[in-house]
XYZ file of C-alpha atoms in Angstrom:
519
model
C 7.262 -0.298 -3.807
C 3.781 -1.860 -3.914
C 2.176 -1.611 -7.341
C -0.837 0.693 -7.433
C -4.300 -0.824 -7.633
C -5.749 -0.088 -11.066
C -9.506 0.360 -11.422
C -11.718 0.522 -14.515
C -14.955 2.447 -14.062
C -17.600 1.955 -16.742
C -19.855 5.010 -16.947
C -19.474 8.648 -15.928
C -22.858 9.449 -14.434
C -23.737 9.719 -10.749
C -22.351 6.267 -9.907
C -19.256 6.506 -12.075
C -18.213 9.919 -10.762
C -18.669 8.776 -7.153
C -16.568 5.682 -7.901
C -13.783 7.705 -9.506
C -13.722 10.148 -6.626
C -13.494 7.430 -3.956
C -10.839 5.490 -5.887
C -8.695 8.611 -6.234
C -9.140 9.370 -2.516
C -7.844 5.877 -1.718
C -4.750 6.389 -3.874
C -5.852 4.003 -6.635
C -5.089 4.526 -10.309
C -8.440 4.848 -12.065
C -9.732 5.194 -15.608
C -13.401 5.787 -16.339
C -14.913 5.113 -19.751
C -18.130 6.570 -21.144
C -19.448 6.196 -24.678
C -21.080 9.631 -24.674
C -19.316 12.930 -25.292
C -20.127 14.438 -21.876
C -20.318 13.321 -18.275
C -23.618 13.005 -16.411
C -24.966 9.674 -17.610
C -28.765 9.593 -17.797
C -28.912 13.189 -16.494
C -27.290 14.452 -19.700
C -30.450 15.143 -21.711
C -30.605 13.619 -25.168
C -33.095 14.921 -27.721
C -35.149 12.296 -29.529
C -38.611 11.713 -30.976
C -41.113 8.948 -30.165
C -40.163 7.078 -33.346
C -36.464 6.968 -32.356
C -34.741 3.600 -32.066
C -34.586 3.006 -28.278
C -31.190 1.289 -28.471
C -29.712 4.561 -29.730
C -31.168 6.602 -26.861
C -29.052 6.503 -23.706
C -30.862 9.079 -21.593
C -34.453 8.667 -20.431
C -34.724 12.315 -19.359
C -37.754 14.213 -20.663
C -37.803 17.985 -20.535
C -40.048 18.109 -17.483
C -38.058 15.639 -15.375
C -37.555 16.734 -11.771
C -35.892 15.016 -8.847
C -38.162 12.771 -6.812
C -35.942 13.257 -3.777
C -35.341 16.674 -2.279
C -32.208 18.814 -2.341
C -31.234 18.295 1.298
C -31.098 14.500 0.967
C -29.875 14.223 -2.622
C -26.354 15.626 -2.553
C -23.134 13.703 -2.237
C -22.085 13.550 1.396
C -19.139 15.951 1.105
C -20.412 18.312 -1.594
C -23.613 19.985 -0.377
C -26.206 21.547 -2.646
C -26.502 25.298 -2.112
C -30.113 26.319 -1.264
C -29.433 29.720 -2.816
C -28.919 28.047 -6.204
C -30.977 24.847 -5.975
C -34.633 24.778 -4.912
C -36.163 22.043 -2.743
C -36.779 20.001 -5.890
C -35.250 20.898 -9.236
C -35.196 19.927 -12.907
C -32.666 17.735 -14.673
C -30.452 20.513 -16.161
C -29.582 21.607 -12.629
C -28.746 18.045 -11.632
C -26.384 17.853 -14.600
C -24.926 21.208 -13.522
C -24.350 19.809 -10.026
C -22.582 16.716 -11.395
C -20.302 18.920 -13.482
C -19.521 21.061 -10.425
C -18.778 17.895 -8.437
C -16.420 16.642 -11.152
C -14.615 19.988 -11.281
C -14.356 20.382 -7.510
C -12.684 16.996 -7.088
C -10.754 17.230 -10.393
C -12.294 14.065 -11.791
C -12.379 14.857 -15.515
C -8.749 13.912 -16.074
C -9.649 10.345 -15.118
C -12.562 10.079 -17.577
C -12.246 8.993 -21.209
C -15.322 10.115 -23.140
C -16.514 8.688 -26.474
C -14.986 5.402 -25.349
C -17.104 2.266 -25.324
C -16.386 -0.755 -23.142
C -16.999 -3.794 -25.324
C -16.196 -6.592 -22.913
C -14.780 -7.321 -19.473
C -13.188 -10.735 -19.062
C -12.183 -12.237 -15.704
C -8.606 -13.446 -15.438
C -7.465 -16.278 -13.209
C -5.738 -14.032 -10.678
C -8.802 -11.880 -9.897
C -7.923 -9.131 -12.346
C -9.912 -8.203 -15.456
C -9.169 -7.592 -19.108
C -11.231 -4.651 -20.336
C -11.705 -4.278 -24.083
C -12.375 -0.688 -25.128
C -12.982 1.178 -28.371
C -12.420 4.916 -28.531
C -14.536 6.953 -30.945
C -15.287 3.912 -33.114
C -11.588 3.391 -33.797
C -9.016 0.826 -32.752
C -9.977 -1.844 -30.210
C -7.629 -2.026 -27.232
C -7.283 -4.445 -24.291
C -6.263 -3.125 -20.869
C -5.762 -5.016 -17.596
C -7.213 -3.752 -14.297
C -7.321 -5.103 -10.771
C -11.064 -4.453 -10.536
C -14.053 -3.226 -12.526
C -16.754 -0.864 -11.266
C -19.879 -1.192 -13.446
C -21.708 2.144 -13.245
C -23.919 2.244 -16.332
C -27.247 1.945 -14.504
C -30.422 0.233 -15.643
C -32.400 2.916 -17.457
C -31.107 2.388 -20.972
C -32.775 -0.797 -22.258
C -36.581 -0.396 -22.332
C -38.643 -3.458 -21.489
C -41.665 -3.855 -23.769
C -43.958 -6.814 -23.026
C -45.277 -8.976 -25.844
C -48.813 -7.730 -26.396
C -51.233 -9.847 -28.379
C -52.274 -8.110 -31.581
C -49.947 -5.161 -31.214
C -49.101 -5.229 -34.907
C -52.777 -4.606 -35.738
C -52.893 -1.259 -33.895
C -53.110 1.565 -36.414
C -52.156 4.315 -33.961
C -48.769 5.318 -32.562
C -46.980 3.069 -30.044
C -43.704 3.759 -28.229
C -41.918 3.311 -24.902
C -41.759 6.173 -22.396
C -37.960 6.068 -22.820
C -38.456 8.130 -25.988
C -40.956 10.664 -24.601
C -39.680 14.239 -24.358
C -42.435 16.915 -24.466
C -46.269 16.995 -24.214
C -46.850 19.193 -27.281
C -47.307 16.424 -29.873
C -50.181 14.924 -27.863
C -52.469 17.951 -27.941
C -56.021 16.882 -28.835
C -55.065 13.190 -28.927
C -56.574 10.225 -27.115
C -53.710 8.679 -25.154
C -53.305 5.525 -23.064
C -50.330 4.956 -20.782
C -49.578 1.381 -19.719
C -47.841 1.271 -16.335
C -47.824 3.148 -13.060
C -44.262 4.020 -12.126
C -42.692 7.449 -11.763
C -42.355 8.031 -15.507
C -45.939 6.945 -16.188
C -47.323 9.355 -13.580
C -45.079 12.241 -14.677
C -45.942 11.831 -18.343
C -49.666 11.506 -17.581
C -49.590 14.772 -15.629
C -47.771 16.555 -18.468
C -49.993 15.279 -21.277
C -53.422 15.277 -19.563
C -54.174 19.044 -19.735
C -53.594 19.040 -23.499
C -54.905 15.615 -24.507
C -58.479 14.919 -25.555
C -58.423 11.871 -23.257
C -55.736 10.424 -21.008
C -56.072 6.879 -19.661
C -53.692 5.062 -17.307
C -53.805 1.262 -17.299
C -52.418 -0.304 -14.114
C -52.602 -3.877 -12.849
C -51.989 -3.264 -9.155
C -52.380 0.474 -8.558
C -49.887 2.191 -6.319
C -49.060 4.979 -3.906
C -48.367 8.487 -5.164
C -46.861 10.876 -2.627
C -46.946 14.690 -2.747
C -43.623 16.505 -2.789
C -44.679 18.562 0.222
C -46.518 17.582 3.396
C -47.593 20.429 5.694
C -45.144 22.793 4.057
C -42.097 20.500 4.282
C -40.556 18.083 1.770
C -42.082 14.625 2.224
C -38.724 13.182 3.340
C -38.721 15.454 6.384
C -41.395 13.170 7.874
C -39.330 9.996 7.602
C -36.122 10.574 9.532
C -33.398 8.242 10.787
C -35.250 7.535 14.034
C -38.515 6.563 12.350
C -36.718 4.402 9.779
C -34.539 2.517 12.261
C -36.432 2.543 15.575
C -40.108 2.375 14.647
C -41.374 -1.063 13.512
C -41.994 -1.122 9.773
C -45.695 -1.937 10.095
C -46.299 0.968 12.507
C -44.205 3.397 10.461
C -46.105 2.585 7.278
C -49.453 2.861 9.068
C -48.539 6.291 10.441
C -47.286 7.534 7.076
C -50.402 6.238 5.327
C -52.606 8.085 7.823
C -50.594 11.264 7.299
C -50.984 10.901 3.529
C -54.745 10.482 3.924
C -54.898 13.670 5.992
C -53.015 15.900 3.563
C -53.927 14.562 0.127
C -57.045 13.937 -1.941
C -58.393 10.401 -1.380
C -57.490 8.272 -4.423
C -60.200 6.381 -6.324
C -60.572 2.669 -5.632
C -58.879 1.904 -8.963
C -55.643 3.313 -7.562
C -55.613 1.860 -4.043
C -53.124 -1.041 -4.016
C -53.167 -4.169 -1.871
C -49.570 -3.611 -0.776
C -48.457 -1.170 1.916
C -46.965 2.275 1.351
C -43.265 1.348 1.242
C -43.570 -2.177 -0.152
C -42.914 -0.673 -3.572
C -40.849 2.237 -4.853
C -43.246 5.133 -4.213
C -43.959 7.680 -6.909
C -43.703 11.389 -6.041
C -45.958 13.840 -7.888
C -47.998 16.462 -6.067
C -50.613 17.229 -8.732
C -51.447 13.668 -9.801
C -54.357 12.963 -7.456
C -55.854 16.355 -8.300
C -55.769 15.569 -12.016
C -57.432 12.208 -11.314
C -60.066 13.813 -9.089
C -60.874 16.466 -11.706
C -61.194 13.925 -14.499
C -58.126 14.925 -16.511
C -56.713 11.436 -15.928
C -58.878 8.297 -16.073
C -57.460 5.260 -14.277
C -58.218 1.727 -15.495
C -57.402 -1.033 -12.983
C -56.734 -3.815 -15.465
C -54.137 -5.524 -17.590
C -53.985 -5.394 -21.376
C -55.556 -8.456 -22.971
C -54.702 -7.384 -26.493
C -54.323 -4.530 -28.904
C -57.009 -3.828 -31.474
C -56.900 -1.724 -34.615
C -58.235 1.234 -32.651
C -56.801 0.752 -29.173
C -56.733 -1.667 -26.247
C -58.890 -4.531 -25.016
C -58.611 -4.772 -21.220
C -58.906 -7.717 -18.840
C -62.050 -6.153 -17.340
C -63.847 -6.492 -20.670
C -63.621 -2.780 -21.356
C -62.035 -1.392 -24.493
C -60.222 1.885 -25.087
C -60.183 3.619 -28.457
C -57.031 5.728 -28.526
C -54.669 7.376 -30.987
C -51.461 6.788 -29.026
C -50.248 4.131 -26.573
C -47.228 4.897 -24.392
C -45.654 1.857 -22.794
C -44.199 2.883 -19.404
C -43.300 -0.658 -18.387
C -39.810 -0.127 -17.075
C -36.412 -1.389 -18.124
C -34.315 -4.505 -18.391
C -32.618 -4.013 -15.048
C -29.470 -5.983 -15.756
C -28.721 -5.610 -19.428
C -24.966 -5.251 -18.970
C -23.550 -6.638 -22.221
C -19.928 -5.997 -21.314
C -20.059 -8.291 -18.236
C -20.467 -12.091 -17.980
C -24.099 -13.134 -18.539
C -24.291 -15.107 -15.278
C -22.888 -12.327 -13.091
C -26.248 -11.356 -11.592
C -28.395 -14.442 -12.116
C -28.029 -18.046 -13.240
C -30.361 -21.006 -13.712
C -30.633 -21.629 -9.955
C -31.529 -18.064 -8.961
C -35.117 -17.767 -7.651
C -37.601 -15.915 -9.835
C -37.666 -12.154 -9.196
C -34.364 -12.322 -7.308
C -30.700 -11.533 -7.947
C -27.469 -13.093 -6.712
C -25.752 -9.971 -5.448
C -24.108 -9.651 -2.061
C -25.252 -6.332 -0.604
C -26.655 -5.582 -4.083
C -23.045 -4.867 -5.007
C -20.982 -8.020 -5.608
C -21.448 -11.394 -7.286
C -20.370 -14.563 -5.437
C -19.300 -16.039 -8.776
C -16.798 -13.336 -9.776
C -14.090 -11.468 -7.900
C -13.343 -7.752 -8.042
C -16.334 -6.571 -10.028
C -18.743 -4.168 -8.313
C -22.149 -2.986 -9.539
C -22.842 0.589 -8.436
C -26.199 2.276 -8.884
C -28.211 -0.838 -9.725
C -30.000 -0.972 -6.354
C -33.515 0.536 -6.367
C -33.270 2.575 -3.195
C -36.302 4.036 -1.487
C -34.507 7.297 -1.049
C -31.991 9.414 -3.001
C -29.340 7.790 -5.191
C -26.153 9.908 -4.716
C -25.437 9.019 -1.058
C -26.168 5.363 -1.785
C -23.784 4.988 -4.728
C -21.209 6.862 -2.694
C -21.640 4.335 0.145
C -21.306 1.508 -2.384
C -18.099 3.033 -3.737
C -16.654 3.490 -0.254
C -17.448 -0.130 0.640
C -15.916 -1.486 -2.585
C -12.802 0.655 -2.173
C -12.595 -0.515 1.449
C -12.521 -4.138 0.307
C -9.915 -3.519 -2.388
C -7.773 -1.472 -0.010
C -7.930 -4.082 2.750
C -9.876 -1.948 5.237
C -12.923 -4.209 4.940
C -12.506 -7.967 5.107
C -13.463 -9.587 1.821
C -16.327 -12.048 2.413
C -15.919 -15.653 1.317
C -18.152 -17.137 -1.363
C -20.089 -19.099 1.288
C -20.630 -15.962 3.366
C -21.952 -14.134 0.300
C -24.341 -16.963 -0.592
C -25.749 -17.129 2.952
C -26.195 -13.347 3.025
C -27.923 -13.396 -0.370
C -30.329 -16.119 0.769
C -31.308 -14.075 3.834
C -31.779 -11.035 1.623
C -34.121 -13.001 -0.654
C -36.195 -13.933 2.403
C -36.276 -10.320 3.572
C -37.386 -9.066 0.145
C -40.198 -11.637 -0.012
C -41.603 -10.320 3.283
C -41.213 -6.587 2.724
C -41.634 -5.837 -0.992
C -43.950 -6.529 -3.901
C -42.954 -9.692 -5.757
C -41.702 -8.241 -9.049
C -38.398 -7.992 -10.950
C -37.935 -4.331 -10.000
C -38.341 -5.028 -6.302
C -35.752 -7.797 -6.339
C -33.228 -4.983 -5.908
C -35.306 -2.641 -3.737
C -33.935 -1.470 -0.415
C -34.416 1.303 2.149
C -31.680 3.902 1.841
C -30.646 4.607 5.440
C -30.463 0.987 6.604
C -28.699 -0.048 3.399
C -26.138 2.768 3.518
C -25.485 2.043 7.190
C -24.860 -1.624 6.388
C -22.279 -0.670 3.754
C -20.497 1.911 5.907
C -20.522 0.270 9.325
C -17.286 -1.684 8.622
C -15.620 1.703 8.088
C -17.017 3.087 11.347
C -18.829 5.739 9.312
C -22.372 5.229 10.634
C -23.598 8.101 12.876
C -25.095 5.838 15.512
C -26.936 7.380 18.426
C -24.158 6.208 20.755
C -21.357 7.693 18.692
C -23.062 11.064 18.481
C -24.066 11.005 22.154
C -20.428 10.430 23.106
C -19.580 13.725 21.415
C -21.824 15.493 23.932
C -19.333 14.553 26.651
C -16.122 14.960 24.664
C -16.707 18.210 22.739
C -18.936 21.281 22.792
C -22.080 19.746 24.365
C -24.597 22.234 22.932
C -23.323 21.878 19.375
C -23.020 18.097 19.756
C -26.652 17.842 20.926
C -27.760 19.921 17.945
C -25.907 17.571 15.605
C -27.422 14.499 17.268
C -30.908 15.968 17.005
C -30.404 16.976 13.358
C -29.109 13.550 12.312
C -31.635 11.398 14.159
C -34.777 13.531 14.149
C -34.290 15.918 11.211
C -34.381 15.445 7.472
C -31.891 12.648 6.646
C -29.154 14.559 4.844
C -26.275 12.675 3.251
C -23.673 14.632 5.258
C -24.425 12.404 8.249
C -22.163 9.701 6.750
C -19.120 11.998 6.913
C -19.309 12.721 10.632
C -17.211 9.779 11.783
C -15.085 6.816 10.740
C -12.936 6.172 7.690
C -13.277 8.989 5.182
C -14.853 11.394 7.662
C -14.922 15.140 6.993
C -16.368 16.124 10.325
C -16.153 19.940 10.235
C -17.858 20.149 6.825
C -20.426 17.469 7.702
C -21.284 19.141 11.011
C -21.715 22.520 9.320
C -23.996 20.975 6.681
C -26.303 19.044 9.013
C -26.677 22.077 11.296
C -27.386 24.417 8.377
C -30.033 22.065 6.973
C -31.627 21.662 10.403
C -31.816 25.447 10.748
C -33.443 25.671 7.264
C -30.983 28.340 6.181
C -31.390 29.487 2.580
C -27.738 29.457 1.572
C -24.555 27.576 2.405
C -23.052 28.608 5.715
C -19.777 30.492 5.803
C -18.113 27.425 7.296
C -19.297 25.231 4.409
C -18.039 27.690 1.817
C -14.658 27.870 3.531
C -14.332 24.083 3.763
C -15.296 23.651 0.111
C -12.683 26.177 -0.971
C -9.859 24.713 1.098
C -10.556 20.960 0.899
C -11.113 18.317 -1.759
């Protein structure tokens, strides 16, 4: 009898749960390890105060955190979100609820060891890995696995630039990682350094209560509303527009649509880069708060801190009581993996050596799930990554050679340089549909126009045409990647894409029946 493939999964958040589920489906033996006492990863809210030690804070969730992607695109591909219980966009406790429901539905908890820290993963000569673990601060134990899935994400180690004179500032300074509620900032003068999703969210929460709220941004950026003409923003960027329309035309059209439906941003916000050349921020009330003066935007960098605030590169100065540093995270602080896994001395600046943003050419049988910065929702992407990795380990996808990986990585570097802002964060940026398709095509799981058109002639033509229309011209739901190929769940996937296209406000009877009878 062939010995079972044994997998170690590090982390039990979105990526880790998807990895466990796909490994179990493939018949692998899998153990997941998470240092926290509950599943959910970053979505498991952790109370803290601004003066907390960031290294002891694993979750970056603040109480007002909502999904930036909408319900109908953000579910796992074979576990739909029920519109009767989840609104178009929802807060983090409901996302944690969904992850717990997912774990229970697929019986994943028995494979997860909580309060267990992975200290080190060491490559062995035969392609396997020794994983050193410590449970509840007790005895250290070494275990051998055929492969390691790293699923701990990159939102746990805050990145704080070295600011000249910061030690002279007499006010309060902290990273957005430790922000939780707006109450403590009532009547305060606040400056936020940065312009990502967290910076914009926190500014919108604090601004109505603060005496002053300033945002300091070097390059500006695009902020999208959650709704455009009554529909979630993602409804206007379907599979057809993402794959058939040239990128330059698509971005021009979307920019024009944004200009029609939203308040024109001030010149301080308008960036030099195009709409999707960065990870867009989603917040419907931001431009209104800027237009009404609740938020003041400073297009500048920070020259230095002073005793009373900030000196900016424009020559202006800001006297403030509090500075919040929303400058992102160390994207690849993965202390339990080899230090040269992602980059080495020959890697170009603002680039990573990861084949398909998943595998290193220097190490075998280690997969990084959830580290890609997708322009789109995360759950279907980490699921596609897990399915691709499992396909390689199970022999259904041919393992690329080291030379093939290196050539692919070089082409990816060239693509990134042409299509994204040159920054560390955008070294791992990618568009969700094209990226997921690339991972799943070797499994035959991509709902190509041809594959779906064939169904018109081989099954119920009316229903098949409705499915084709929903997948290619409707909101890009994750169920589309379960319609065909390895791992398909066609009846459930078909019911989901048709229900979403019809904008029904609860799961269909077919979906409920499939979810009860299948796992």
